Amino acid sequence: MTKTNFSSEIFSAATLHLDVLDEFIAVVQGKLVATDNAFARDSLTDLLANLTEQRETYLAFAAPTMVATAA
């Protein structure tokens, strides 16, 4: 596998992970809005923070120019 192919594979995988994380974040946000249970809200808020952190990591691989621009 060449360096270009390897980079392409990393980019593709990171983009796929971003898509999955975005979908999961949307589900968690929807559940967070829909519940009045304080424990569930705290738990979902923690999960959302973790997912957002993971998203930032994958974003660095999937769209490095976007990260550089946002900084």
Short mmCIF file of C-alpha atoms in Angstrom, two decimals:
data_model
loop_
_atom_site.label_atom_id
_atom_site.label_comp_id
_atom_site.label_asym_id
_atom_site.label_seq_id
_atom_site.Cartn_x
_atom_site.Cartn_y
_atom_site.Cartn_z
CA MET A 1 0.00 0.00 0.00
CA THR A 2 1.44 3.37 -0.97
CA LYS A 3 1.50 6.41 1.24
CA THR A 4 -1.24 8.00 -0.88
CA ASN A 5 -3.46 4.92 -0.59
CA PHE A 6 -2.84 4.79 3.15
CA SER A 7 -3.77 8.46 3.52
CA SER A 8 -6.88 7.90 1.44
CA GLU A 9 -7.88 4.94 3.63
CA ILE A 10 -7.42 7.00 6.80
CA PHE A 11 -9.44 9.86 5.33
CA SER A 12 -12.24 7.50 4.27
CA ALA A 13 -12.37 5.77 7.64
CA ALA A 14 -12.32 9.04 9.57
CA THR A 15 -15.11 10.42 7.38
CA LEU A 16 -17.21 7.32 8.00
CA HIS A 17 -16.63 7.59 11.75
CA LEU A 18 -17.65 11.25 11.61
CA ASP A 19 -20.89 10.33 9.87
CA VAL A 20 -21.67 7.69 12.50
CA LEU A 21 -20.80 10.05 15.35
CA ASP A 22 -22.95 12.81 13.88
CA GLU A 23 -25.92 10.45 13.66
CA PHE A 24 -25.35 9.17 17.20
CA ILE A 25 -24.95 12.73 18.53
CA ALA A 26 -28.29 13.65 16.94
CA VAL A 27 -29.96 10.64 18.60
CA VAL A 28 -28.49 11.52 22.00
CA GLN A 29 -29.55 15.16 21.65
CA GLY A 30 -33.08 14.06 20.80
CA LYS A 31 -33.25 11.74 23.80
CA LEU A 32 -31.83 14.47 26.03
CA VAL A 33 -34.56 16.90 24.98
CA ALA A 34 -37.25 14.25 25.39
CA THR A 35 -36.50 13.19 28.97
CA ASP A 36 -37.28 14.83 32.30
CA ASN A 37 -35.33 12.20 34.26
CA ALA A 38 -32.46 14.07 35.97
CA PHE A 39 -30.19 11.01 36.12
CA ALA A 40 -30.77 10.23 32.45
CA ARG A 41 -30.14 13.85 31.50
CA ASP A 42 -26.83 13.87 33.38
CA SER A 43 -25.81 10.59 31.80
CA LEU A 44 -26.77 11.72 28.32
CA THR A 45 -24.97 15.03 28.82
CA ASP A 46 -21.79 13.13 29.75
CA LEU A 47 -22.21 10.86 26.74
CA LEU A 48 -22.73 13.86 24.48
CA ALA A 49 -19.52 15.47 25.76
CA ASN A 50 -17.61 12.25 25.10
CA LEU A 51 -19.03 11.90 21.60
CA THR A 52 -18.23 15.52 20.81
CA GLU A 53 -14.63 14.98 21.93
CA GLN A 54 -14.36 11.88 19.75
CA ARG A 55 -15.80 13.83 16.83
CA GLU A 56 -13.09 16.47 17.16
CA THR A 57 -10.43 13.74 17.02
CA TYR A 58 -11.84 12.22 13.84
CA LEU A 59 -12.34 15.65 12.33
CA ALA A 60 -8.59 16.22 12.56
CA PHE A 61 -8.07 13.26 10.21
CA ALA A 62 -11.11 13.74 7.97
CA ALA A 63 -10.87 17.46 7.40
CA PRO A 64 -7.57 18.92 8.61
CA THR A 65 -8.15 22.17 6.72
CA MET A 66 -11.43 22.71 8.59
CA VAL A 67 -9.67 22.22 11.94
CA ALA A 68 -6.87 24.64 10.98
CA THR A 69 -9.42 27.21 9.85
CA ALA A 70 -11.50 26.89 13.04
CA ALA A 71 -8.49 27.36 15.32
#
